[in-house]
mmCIF file of C-alpha atoms in Angstrom:
data_model
loop_
_atom_site.group_PDB
_atom_site.id
_atom_site.type_symbol
_atom_site.label_atom_id
_atom_site.label_comp_id
_atom_site.label_asym_id
_atom_site.label_seq_id
_atom_site.Cartn_x
_atom_site.Cartn_y
_atom_site.Cartn_z
ATOM 1 C CA MET A 5 171.588 66.185 84.584
ATOM 2 C CA LYS A 6 171.820 62.530 85.726
ATOM 3 C CA ASN A 7 168.030 62.219 86.484
ATOM 4 C CA SER A 8 167.334 63.420 82.780
ATOM 5 C CA LEU A 9 169.442 61.012 81.304
ATOM 6 C CA LEU A 10 168.347 58.335 83.236
ATOM 7 C CA ILE A 11 164.497 59.153 82.415
ATOM 8 C CA THR A 12 165.613 59.263 78.960
ATOM 9 C CA LEU A 13 167.248 55.981 78.749
ATOM 10 C CA LEU A 14 164.434 54.199 80.265
ATOM 11 C CA LEU A 15 161.893 55.842 77.988
ATOM 12 C CA THR A 16 164.298 54.879 74.907
ATOM 13 C CA VAL A 17 165.186 51.301 75.685
ATOM 14 C CA PRO A 18 161.828 49.822 75.458
ATOM 15 C CA ALA A 19 160.545 51.600 72.227
ATOM 16 C CA LEU A 20 163.877 50.291 70.547
ATOM 17 C CA ASN A 21 163.066 46.595 71.781
ATOM 18 C CA ALA A 22 159.517 47.219 70.410
ATOM 19 C CA GLN A 23 160.564 47.552 66.919
ATOM 20 C CA CYS A 24 161.974 44.075 66.381
ATOM 21 C CA TRP A 25 158.239 42.584 66.811
ATOM 22 C CA LYS A 26 155.985 42.226 63.654
ATOM 23 C CA SER A 27 153.022 41.143 65.628
ATOM 24 C CA ILE A 28 152.161 39.710 69.406
ATOM 25 C CA SER A 29 149.052 37.722 70.650
ATOM 26 C CA VAL A 30 148.390 37.287 74.178
ATOM 27 C CA GLY A 31 146.621 34.212 75.609
ATOM 28 C CA GLU A 32 145.277 33.429 79.412
ATOM 29 C CA LEU A 33 148.924 33.189 80.781
ATOM 30 C CA HIS A 34 151.110 33.510 77.672
ATOM 31 C CA SER A 35 151.830 35.402 74.642
ATOM 32 C CA VAL A 36 153.330 34.691 71.282
ATOM 33 C CA GLY A 37 154.777 36.718 68.623
ATOM 34 C CA ILE A 38 156.510 37.039 65.474
ATOM 35 C CA LYS A 39 159.756 39.065 65.003
ATOM 36 C CA THR A 40 160.477 41.289 62.007
ATOM 37 C CA ASP A 41 162.746 38.478 60.964
ATOM 38 C CA ASN A 42 159.529 35.964 60.760
ATOM 39 C CA THR A 43 160.937 34.133 63.709
ATOM 40 C CA LEU A 44 158.362 32.625 66.202
ATOM 41 C CA TRP A 45 158.701 33.274 69.869
ATOM 42 C CA SER A 46 156.847 32.505 73.102
ATOM 43 C CA PHE A 47 156.983 33.364 76.694
ATOM 44 C CA GLY A 48 154.834 33.179 79.780
ATOM 45 C CA GLN A 49 153.248 30.137 81.891
ATOM 46 C CA ASP A 50 152.371 26.796 80.089
ATOM 47 C CA GLY A 51 150.045 25.240 82.850
ATOM 48 C CA GLY A 52 150.398 21.831 81.397
ATOM 49 C CA TRP A 53 148.792 22.814 78.183
ATOM 50 C CA GLY A 54 151.760 22.906 75.749
ATOM 51 C CA ARG A 55 150.869 26.234 74.755
ATOM 52 C CA LEU A 56 154.405 27.852 74.999
ATOM 53 C CA GLY A 57 155.495 25.484 72.327
ATOM 54 C CA ALA A 58 158.767 24.741 74.227
ATOM 55 C CA GLY A 59 158.631 21.102 75.034
ATOM 56 C CA ASN A 60 158.397 20.298 78.924
ATOM 57 C CA THR A 61 159.062 24.185 80.038
ATOM 58 C CA PHE A 62 156.528 25.393 81.857
ATOM 59 C CA VAL A 63 157.747 28.988 82.529
ATOM 60 C CA LEU A 64 159.458 31.100 80.207
ATOM 61 C CA THR A 65 160.308 34.403 81.690
ATOM 62 C CA THR A 66 161.830 35.993 78.626
ATOM 63 C CA PRO A 67 160.511 35.605 75.120
ATOM 64 C CA THR A 68 162.066 32.673 73.566
ATOM 65 C CA GLN A 69 162.263 31.382 69.965
ATOM 66 C CA ILE A 70 159.935 28.098 69.553
ATOM 67 C CA SER A 71 160.669 27.434 65.951
ATOM 68 C CA THR A 72 163.820 27.252 63.871
ATOM 69 C CA THR A 73 162.089 28.535 60.800
ATOM 70 C CA ALA A 74 162.094 32.085 59.916
ATOM 71 C CA ASP A 75 159.010 31.886 57.458
ATOM 72 C CA TRP A 76 155.761 32.646 60.024
ATOM 73 C CA LYS A 77 153.132 35.064 58.729
ATOM 74 C CA GLU A 78 150.689 35.141 61.425
ATOM 75 C CA VAL A 79 149.998 34.096 64.905
ATOM 76 C CA TYR A 80 147.125 34.098 67.549
ATOM 77 C CA ALA A 81 146.854 32.807 71.060
ATOM 78 C CA THR A 82 143.875 32.008 72.929
ATOM 79 C CA ASP A 83 143.411 30.836 76.583
ATOM 80 C CA TYR A 84 145.027 27.029 76.104
ATOM 81 C CA HIS A 85 146.149 26.937 72.411
ATOM 82 C CA ASN A 86 148.007 28.788 69.592
ATOM 83 C CA VAL A 87 147.427 28.793 65.853
ATOM 84 C CA ALA A 88 149.898 30.155 63.287
ATOM 85 C CA ILE A 89 150.191 30.683 59.639
ATOM 86 C CA LYS A 90 153.502 30.380 57.625
ATOM 87 C CA ASN A 91 154.106 32.141 54.444
ATOM 88 C CA ASN A 92 153.327 29.254 52.310
ATOM 89 C CA GLY A 93 149.678 29.024 53.616
ATOM 90 C CA THR A 94 150.138 25.986 55.828
ATOM 91 C CA LEU A 95 148.372 26.230 59.374
ATOM 92 C CA TRP A 96 149.957 24.908 62.497
ATOM 93 C CA ALA A 97 148.378 24.700 65.992
ATOM 94 C CA TRP A 98 149.785 23.570 69.494
ATOM 95 C CA GLY A 99 148.879 23.675 73.181
#
């Protein structure tokens, strides 16, 4: 009984966390994403390129919000930089 409960919990928890993401894009050593509340997040390694969008932070081991606004529509990660579009149509880039 304990083993089946543990397996059920392990399979259920990641599925619950995945539901909060609207989109995710993966770069070379980092990822950026938009949550369902339209906030912008990143995590991974920066490599000195500024691709995390978190100032002088070079490693984010967990997703970290990198913008105080909640109006992001799309985001795309590349090897060294990212581009994102806000709901008002403006284009943003960093890295």
